[in-house]
Amino acid sequence: MGSDSAAIDVRGVSRIFKGAGQDEVRALDNVSVAIRQNEFFTLLGPSGCGKTTLLRLIAGFDFPTEGEIRLYGEDIAALPPYKRPVNTVFQNYALFPHMTVAQNIGFGLEMLGKLKEEIAARVAEMLALVRMSELKDRRTSQISGGQQQRVALARALAPRPKVLLLDEPLSALDFKLRKDMQIELKRLQHETGITFIFVTHDQEEALTMSDRIAVMNKGRILQVGSPQDIYVRPSERFVANFIGDTNFLKARAVGAKGGKVKLDLSSGGSLSADLPPEGLSVGEVTVVVRPENASISEIKGSDFAGNVENIVYFGTDTHVHLKLADGLPFIVRQQNSAGSTAAVKIGDKVGVSVVPGTAKVIRD
Amino acid sequence: MATADEIAEHARLADIRQRWWLSAPALIIIFFAAIGPLAIVLLYSFMVKGDYGDVKYWQFSLDAWTNVLLERDIFDETLSIADAHLVILWRSVWLSFLTTVATLLLGFPTAFFISTRSEHRRDLWLFLITIPFWTNILIRTFAMQEVVRNEGIVNSVLMALGVINSPVQIMFTDWAVLFGMIYVYLPLMVLPIYASMEKLDFRMVEAGYDLYATRLGVLRRIIIPLVKPGIIAGSILVFIPALGAYVIPRVLGGGKSMMLGNLIELQFGQGRNWPLGAALSITLMVIVTIALLAYVRNAMRSGASHGH
């Protein structure tokens, strides 16, 4: 995994916080991940999963208990933040209230001891990049949340960091502004060619913006991959559950051939599914099926059957909630295009067909 | 029948009357506790002094004001600069200034230390800082005397260590007064700075470090500008009472290191020159006001960027 060409190479990093008495909290537990140059990399997970701790270790606000953090091959884990060519966009922006917009953006360059003319030129360039040139002499308290966000971005980008860290920067914005800023962030990353490490708990944000995503939980990285990888081939239950809507089925393997496994479902039917890369465990296994990869059909010829418990209309599609014979819930998402209205009623017993190749066996 | 305008006018007048009634207690206190006594002091400073203290009422003279800065020779009646008064005036301003600087240098790190402790530790430290407030100032000053006198702690320790052979004279010098004032006024500097520092968002400090500022850079460019209101308040709270200090120079400075407060007391006591005492009091007030205006204006200008 680790190579010197990686922008950031995290190797076996743990961060243990000493609690009261003998308690200790493993905020990060032997985490390794390599982040490539010019990549939009997202750390995704619920609050308390360790994603912000990892970001703070890369920024230098905190130091690992064990392990190495390499920036283009150089171990930076022990350097103070002001000696790392890495800048941060903070969750609440942390703009300096006693300085103007332009002074905020120029602060990093000023601290690096750049010449006045050079700072002025770079600040003007950054103001143009984030489209804030007219407001350069405003106080940071006199501009809106979205504008503060742009200033925070410009301030962090001005010293030309090798890596930009973003700590849930969009969480304070309202829905519409958040959508705009997502596009803006992608544009900035593309234009500057800087490696972005983005922390979020919003799976949709992660899917739409990232080149690659690391899904984290309880101080560990569970899976690293492109948004498609993570969505289509989740490695375990937590990942499948955290990203998108998912159905879980219980089954027993009855025969495997060529990466496929034949499964007897505990609800009665049978299904063919993809094996996980690390092979199959003995006994009962868990299978995931995304709701959009299943459809309602005649019981005869279907993969398995269930009772309709609820029907929820969403405009573009309709969710049919089923209860299977073993008591597990199962949701089928039907698109509401003209002519695709399978008429079902609550209480009906219906069949379910799964698109071949979309069911995956996962680690539980 | 009253027109709408008349009714509105009536209501407006009633409203004004009511406001006066409601603010009457505050106005009465301001008049009797602040403006009234001040007016009497001002009036006394323009009257002829009585033979055994007090003043000769309604006999006006500018003698007291002349005597603030000048003195009349008892033999040939010529006027010359009142050296003694100027020395005392200068000493008061200089010692108060030094006290303010010293308490700032000591108080700022103290406030920073307290504000970076955990929540319940802070309360303990604040409690310790305020303990001297509960002790009578006379007792605190005598305690200081115990430290600096010739047979006191400082001299005993230095002599025991062999650093000095005979006691260093600290008592009854400007140094003793300065030490005493620093000790007594330090909490007045720590508390307002702490109040500002507690509100400081430490993510600002992290942002500073992130943007390549060293520890010194963060202190100079981020922490100090953000706690400036506390520094201003603390400096004012120390400088003003220091300028009018009476007990501390009386006990620690003796007759040799008098300050304005002692000089004023002297005029109302042994000096039996109430008009001069009154004039000196007014002079002290004017100095304080000028110093304050200059300081606040200066602080506002350099901290102008910390606006809304």
Coordinates of N, CA, C and O in Angstrom, one line a residue, chain B residues 121-244:
Chain B
R121 N -10.7 23.3 37.7 CA -9.4 23.9 38.1 C -9.4 25.4 38.1 O -8.8 26.0 38.9
R122 N -10.0 25.9 37.0 CA -10.0 27.4 36.8 C -10.6 28.0 38.0 O -10.1 29.0 38.5
D123 N -11.8 27.5 38.5 CA -12.4 28.1 39.7 C -11.5 28.2 40.9 O -11.5 29.2 41.6
L124 N -10.7 27.1 41.1 CA -9.8 27.0 42.2 C -8.8 28.1 42.1 O -8.5 28.9 43.0
W125 N -8.2 28.3 40.9 CA -7.2 29.3 40.6 C -7.7 30.7 40.8 O -7.1 31.5 41.4
L126 N -8.9 30.9 40.3 CA -9.5 32.2 40.4 C -9.8 32.6 41.9 O -9.6 33.7 42.4
F127 N -10.2 31.5 42.7 CA -10.4 31.7 44.1 C -9.1 32.1 44.8 O -9.1 33.1 45.5
L128 N -8.0 31.4 44.4 CA -6.7 31.8 45.0 C -6.3 33.2 44.7 O -5.7 33.9 45.5
I129 N -6.6 33.6 43.4 CA -6.2 34.9 43.0 C -7.0 36.0 43.8 O -6.4 37.1 44.1
T130 N -8.2 35.7 44.1 CA -9.0 36.7 44.8 C -8.9 36.7 46.3 O -9.4 37.6 46.9
I131 N -8.2 35.7 46.9 CA -8.1 35.7 48.3 C -7.5 37.0 48.9 O -8.1 37.5 49.9
P132 N -6.5 37.6 48.3 CA -6.0 38.9 48.9 C -7.0 40.0 49.0 O -7.0 40.8 49.9
F133 N -8.1 39.9 48.2 CA -9.1 40.9 48.2 C -9.9 40.9 49.6 O -10.5 41.8 50.0
W134 N -9.9 39.7 50.2 CA -10.7 39.5 51.4 C -9.9 40.1 52.6 O -10.5 40.2 53.7
T135 N -8.6 40.4 52.4 CA -7.8 40.8 53.5 C -7.8 42.4 53.5 O -7.7 42.9 52.4
N136 N -7.9 43.0 54.7 CA -7.8 44.4 54.8 C -6.5 44.9 54.1 O -5.4 44.3 54.3
I137 N -6.6 46.0 53.4 CA -5.4 46.5 52.7 C -4.3 46.9 53.6 O -3.1 46.7 53.3
L138 N -4.6 47.3 54.8 CA -3.6 47.7 55.8 C -2.8 46.5 56.2 O -1.5 46.5 56.3
I139 N -3.5 45.4 56.4 CA -2.8 44.1 56.8 C -2.0 43.6 55.6 O -0.8 43.2 55.8
R140 N -2.5 43.7 54.4 CA -1.7 43.3 53.2 C -0.4 44.1 53.1 O 0.6 43.6 52.8
T141 N -0.6 45.4 53.4 CA 0.6 46.3 53.3 C 1.6 46.0 54.4 O 2.8 45.9 54.1
F142 N 1.1 45.7 55.6 CA 2.1 45.4 56.7 C 2.8 44.0 56.4 O 3.9 43.8 56.7
A143 N 2.0 43.1 55.7 CA 2.6 41.8 55.3 C 3.8 42.1 54.4 O 4.8 41.5 54.5
M144 N 3.6 43.0 53.5 CA 4.6 43.4 52.5 C 5.8 44.0 53.2 O 7.0 43.7 52.9
Q145 N 5.5 44.8 54.2 CA 6.6 45.4 55.0 C 7.4 44.3 55.7 O 8.7 44.3 55.7
E146 N 6.8 43.2 56.1 CA 7.5 42.1 56.8 C 8.4 41.4 55.8 O 9.5 40.9 56.1
V147 N 8.1 41.5 54.5 CA 8.9 40.9 53.4 C 10.1 41.8 53.1 O 11.2 41.3 53.0
V148 N 9.9 43.1 53.0 CA 11.0 43.9 52.5 C 11.8 44.7 53.5 O 12.9 45.2 53.2
R149 N 11.4 44.7 54.8 CA 12.2 45.4 55.8 C 13.6 44.8 56.0 O 13.8 43.7 55.6
N150 N 14.4 45.6 56.7 CA 15.8 45.2 56.8 C 16.0 43.8 57.5 O 16.9 43.0 57.1
E151 N 15.1 43.5 58.5 CA 15.2 42.2 59.1 C 14.2 41.2 58.5 O 13.9 40.2 59.1
G152 N 13.6 41.6 57.4 CA 12.5 40.8 56.7 C 13.0 39.6 56.0 O 14.2 39.3 56.0
I153 N 12.1 39.0 55.3 CA 12.4 37.7 54.7 C 13.4 37.8 53.6 O 14.4 37.1 53.5
V154 N 13.3 38.8 52.7 CA 14.2 39.0 51.5 C 15.6 39.2 52.0 O 16.5 38.4 51.6
N155 N 15.8 40.1 52.9 CA 17.1 40.4 53.4 C 17.7 39.2 54.2 O 18.9 38.9 54.0
S156 N 16.9 38.5 55.0 CA 17.4 37.4 55.8 C 17.9 36.3 54.9 O 19.0 35.7 55.1
V157 N 17.1 36.0 53.9 CA 17.4 34.9 53.0 C 18.7 35.2 52.2 O 19.6 34.4 52.1
L158 N 18.8 36.5 51.7 CA 19.9 36.9 50.9 C 21.2 36.8 51.8 O 22.3 36.4 51.3
M159 N 21.1 37.3 53.0 CA 22.2 37.3 53.9 C 22.6 35.8 54.3 O 23.8 35.5 54.4
A160 N 21.6 35.0 54.6 CA 21.9 33.6 54.9 C 22.6 32.9 53.7 O 23.5 32.1 53.9
L161 N 22.2 33.3 52.5 CA 22.9 32.7 51.3 C 24.2 33.3 51.1 O 25.0 32.8 50.2
G162 N 24.5 34.3 51.7 CA 25.8 35.0 51.6 C 25.9 35.9 50.3 O 27.0 36.3 49.9
V163 N 24.8 36.2 49.7 CA 24.8 37.1 48.6 C 25.1 38.5 49.0 O 25.8 39.2 48.3
I164 N 24.7 38.9 50.2 CA 25.0 40.3 50.7 C 25.5 40.1 52.1 O 25.1 39.2 52.8
N165 N 26.2 41.1 52.6 CA 26.8 41.1 53.9 C 25.9 41.9 54.9 O 25.8 41.5 56.0
S166 N 25.4 43.0 54.4 CA 24.5 43.8 55.2 C 23.2 44.0 54.5 O 23.1 43.9 53.3
P167 N 22.1 44.2 55.3 CA 20.8 44.3 54.6 C 20.7 45.4 53.6 O 21.3 46.5 53.7
V168 N 20.0 45.1 52.5 CA 19.8 46.2 51.5 C 18.6 47.0 51.9 O 17.5 46.4 52.3
Q169 N 18.7 48.3 51.9 CA 17.6 49.2 52.3 C 16.5 49.2 51.2 O 16.7 49.7 50.1
I170 N 15.4 48.5 51.4 CA 14.3 48.5 50.5 C 13.1 49.3 51.1 O 12.5 50.2 50.4
M171 N 12.9 49.1 52.4 CA 11.9 49.9 53.1 C 12.1 51.4 52.9 O 13.2 51.8 52.9
F172 N 11.0 52.1 52.9 CA 11.1 53.6 52.7 C 11.8 54.0 51.5 O 12.4 55.1 51.4
T173 N 11.7 53.2 50.4 CA 12.2 53.7 49.1 C 11.1 53.5 48.1 O 10.1 52.8 48.4
D174 N 11.3 54.0 46.9 CA 10.3 53.8 45.8 C 10.1 52.4 45.5 O 9.0 51.9 45.1
W175 N 11.2 51.6 45.7 CA 11.0 50.1 45.4 C 10.0 49.5 46.3 O 9.2 48.7 45.8
A176 N 10.0 49.8 47.6 CA 9.1 49.2 48.5 C 7.6 49.6 48.1 O 6.8 48.7 48.1
V177 N 7.4 50.9 47.7 CA 6.1 51.3 47.3 C 5.7 50.5 46.0 O 4.6 50.0 45.9
L178 N 6.6 50.4 45.1 CA 6.3 49.7 43.8 C 6.0 48.2 44.1 O 5.0 47.7 43.6
F179 N 6.8 47.5 44.9 CA 6.5 46.1 45.2 C 5.1 46.0 45.8 O 4.3 45.1 45.5
G180 N 4.8 46.9 46.8 CA 3.6 46.9 47.5 C 2.4 47.0 46.5 O 1.4 46.3 46.6
M181 N 2.5 48.0 45.6 CA 1.4 48.3 44.7 C 1.2 47.1 43.7 O 0.1 46.7 43.4
I182 N 2.4 46.5 43.2 CA 2.2 45.4 42.3 C 1.5 44.3 43.0 O 0.6 43.7 42.4
Y183 N 1.9 44.0 44.3 CA 1.2 42.9 45.0 C -0.3 43.2 45.2 O -1.1 42.3 44.9
V184 N -0.6 44.4 45.6 CA -2.0 44.7 45.9 C -2.9 44.7 44.6 O -4.0 44.3 44.6
Y185 N -2.3 45.3 43.5 CA -3.2 45.5 42.4 C -3.1 44.4 41.3 O -3.9 44.5 40.3
L186 N -2.3 43.4 41.5 CA -2.2 42.3 40.6 C -3.5 41.6 40.2 O -3.8 41.5 39.0
P187 N -4.4 41.3 41.2 CA -5.7 40.7 40.9 C -6.5 41.5 39.9 O -7.2 41.0 39.1
L188 N -6.4 42.9 40.1 CA -7.2 43.8 39.3 C -6.8 43.7 37.8 O -7.6 44.1 36.9
M189 N -5.6 43.2 37.5 CA -5.1 43.1 36.2 C -5.5 41.7 35.7 O -5.9 41.5 34.5
V190 N -5.3 40.7 36.5 CA -5.5 39.3 36.1 C -7.0 39.0 35.7 O -7.3 38.4 34.7
L191 N -7.9 39.5 36.6 CA -9.3 39.2 36.4 C -9.9 39.7 35.0 O -10.5 38.8 34.3
P192 N -9.8 40.9 34.6 CA -10.3 41.3 33.3 C -9.6 40.6 32.2 O -10.3 40.3 31.2
I193 N -8.3 40.4 32.3 CA -7.6 39.7 31.2 C -8.1 38.3 31.1 O -8.4 37.7 30.0
Y194 N -8.3 37.6 32.2 CA -8.9 36.3 32.3 C -10.3 36.2 31.6 O -10.6 35.4 30.8
A195 N -11.1 37.3 31.9 CA -12.4 37.3 31.4 C -12.4 37.3 29.9 O -13.2 36.7 29.2
S196 N -11.5 38.1 29.3 CA -11.3 38.2 27.8 C -10.8 36.9 27.3 O -11.2 36.3 26.3
M197 N -9.8 36.3 28.0 CA -9.1 35.1 27.5 C -10.0 33.9 27.5 O -9.9 33.0 26.7
E198 N -10.9 33.9 28.5 CA -11.8 32.7 28.6 C -12.7 32.7 27.4 O -13.1 31.6 27.0
K199 N -13.0 33.8 26.8 CA -13.9 33.9 25.6 C -13.1 33.6 24.3 O -13.7 33.4 23.3
L200 N -11.8 33.5 24.5 CA -11.0 33.3 23.3 C -11.2 31.9 22.7 O -11.2 30.9 23.4
D201 N -11.5 31.9 21.4 CA -11.8 30.6 20.7 C -10.4 30.0 20.4 O -9.7 30.5 19.5
F202 N -10.1 28.9 21.0 CA -8.7 28.3 20.8 C -8.5 27.7 19.4 O -7.4 27.4 19.0
R203 N -9.6 27.6 18.7 CA -9.5 27.2 17.3 C -8.8 28.3 16.5 O -8.1 28.0 15.5
M204 N -8.9 29.6 17.0 CA -8.2 30.7 16.3 C -6.7 30.4 16.5 O -5.9 30.7 15.5
V205 N -6.3 29.9 17.6 CA -4.9 29.6 17.9 C -4.4 28.5 17.0 O -3.3 28.6 16.3
E206 N -5.2 27.5 16.8 CA -4.9 26.4 15.9 C -4.8 26.9 14.5 O -3.9 26.5 13.8
A207 N -5.7 27.7 14.1 CA -5.7 28.3 12.7 C -4.4 29.0 12.5 O -3.8 29.0 11.5
G208 N -3.9 29.8 13.5 CA -2.7 30.5 13.5 C -1.5 29.6 13.2 O -0.7 29.8 12.3
Y209 N -1.4 28.5 14.1 CA -0.3 27.5 13.9 C -0.4 26.9 12.5 O 0.6 26.7 11.9
D210 N -1.6 26.6 12.1 CA -1.8 26.0 10.8 C -1.2 26.8 9.7 O -0.7 26.3 8.7
L211 N -1.4 28.2 9.8 CA -0.9 29.1 8.8 C 0.5 29.6 9.1 O 0.8 30.8 8.9
Y212 N 1.3 28.7 9.6 CA 2.8 28.9 9.8 C 3.2 30.0 10.8 O 4.3 30.4 10.8
A213 N 2.3 30.4 11.7 CA 2.7 31.3 12.8 C 3.3 30.5 13.9 O 2.8 29.4 14.3
T214 N 4.5 30.9 14.4 CA 5.2 30.2 15.5 C 4.4 30.6 16.8 O 3.5 31.4 16.7
R215 N 4.9 30.1 17.9 CA 4.2 30.4 19.2 C 4.2 32.0 19.4 O 3.2 32.5 19.8
L216 N 5.4 32.6 19.1 CA 5.5 34.1 19.3 C 4.5 34.8 18.3 O 3.8 35.7 18.7
G217 N 4.5 34.3 17.1 CA 3.6 34.9 16.1 C 2.1 34.8 16.5 O 1.4 35.7 16.3
V218 N 1.7 33.6 17.0 CA 0.3 33.4 17.4 C 0.0 34.4 18.6 O -1.0 35.0 18.6
L219 N 1.0 34.5 19.6 CA 0.8 35.4 20.7 C 0.6 36.8 20.2 O -0.4 37.5 20.6
R220 N 1.5 37.3 19.4 CA 1.5 38.7 18.9 C 0.4 39.0 18.0 O -0.2 40.1 18.1
R221 N 0.1 38.1 17.0 CA -0.9 38.5 16.0 C -2.3 38.0 16.3 O -3.2 38.5 15.6
I222 N -2.5 37.0 17.2 CA -3.8 36.5 17.4 C -4.3 36.7 18.8 O -5.3 37.3 19.1
I223 N -3.5 36.1 19.8 CA -4.0 36.2 21.2 C -4.1 37.6 21.7 O -5.1 38.0 22.2
I224 N -3.0 38.4 21.6 CA -3.0 39.7 22.2 C -4.1 40.6 21.5 O -4.9 41.2 22.3
P225 N -4.2 40.6 20.2 CA -5.3 41.5 19.6 C -6.7 41.0 20.1 O -7.5 41.9 20.3
L226 N -6.9 39.7 20.3 CA -8.2 39.3 20.7 C -8.5 39.5 22.1 O -9.7 39.6 22.5
V227 N -7.5 39.6 23.0 CA -7.8 39.8 24.4 C -7.5 41.3 24.8 O -7.6 41.7 26.0
K228 N -7.4 42.1 23.8 CA -7.1 43.5 24.0 C -8.1 44.2 24.9 O -7.7 45.0 25.8
P229 N -9.4 44.0 24.8 CA -10.3 44.7 25.7 C -10.0 44.4 27.1 O -10.1 45.3 28.0
G230 N -9.6 43.2 27.4 CA -9.2 42.8 28.8 C -8.0 43.5 29.3 O -7.9 43.9 30.4
I231 N -7.0 43.6 28.4 CA -5.8 44.3 28.7 C -6.0 45.8 29.0 O -5.5 46.4 30.0
I232 N -6.9 46.4 28.2 CA -7.3 47.8 28.4 C -8.0 48.0 29.8 O -7.6 48.8 30.6
A233 N -9.0 47.1 30.0 CA -9.7 47.2 31.3 C -8.8 47.0 32.5 O -8.9 47.8 33.4
G234 N -7.9 46.0 32.4 CA -7.0 45.7 33.5 C -6.1 46.9 33.8 O -5.9 47.3 34.9
S235 N -5.5 47.5 32.7 CA -4.6 48.6 32.8 C -5.3 49.8 33.5 O -4.7 50.4 34.4
I236 N -6.5 50.1 33.1 CA -7.3 51.2 33.7 C -7.5 50.9 35.2 O -7.4 51.7 36.1
L237 N -8.0 49.6 35.5 CA -8.3 49.3 36.9 C -7.1 49.3 37.8 O -7.2 49.5 39.0
V238 N -5.9 49.2 37.2 CA -4.7 49.2 38.0 C -4.1 50.7 38.1 O -3.8 51.2 39.2
F239 N -4.1 51.3 37.0 CA -3.5 52.7 36.9 C -4.2 53.7 37.8 O -3.6 54.4 38.6
I240 N -5.5 53.7 37.7 CA -6.3 54.8 38.5 C -6.1 54.6 40.0 O -5.7 55.6 40.6
P241 N -6.4 53.5 40.6 CA -6.2 53.4 42.0 C -4.7 53.6 42.4 O -4.4 54.1 43.5
A242 N -3.8 53.2 41.6 CA -2.4 53.3 41.9 C -2.0 54.8 42.0 O -1.3 55.2 42.9
L243 N -2.6 55.6 41.1 CA -2.2 57.0 41.1 C -2.7 57.7 42.4 O -2.1 58.6 42.9
G244 N -3.8 57.2 42.9 CA -4.3 57.8 44.1 C -4.0 57.0 45.4 O -4.6 57.3 46.5

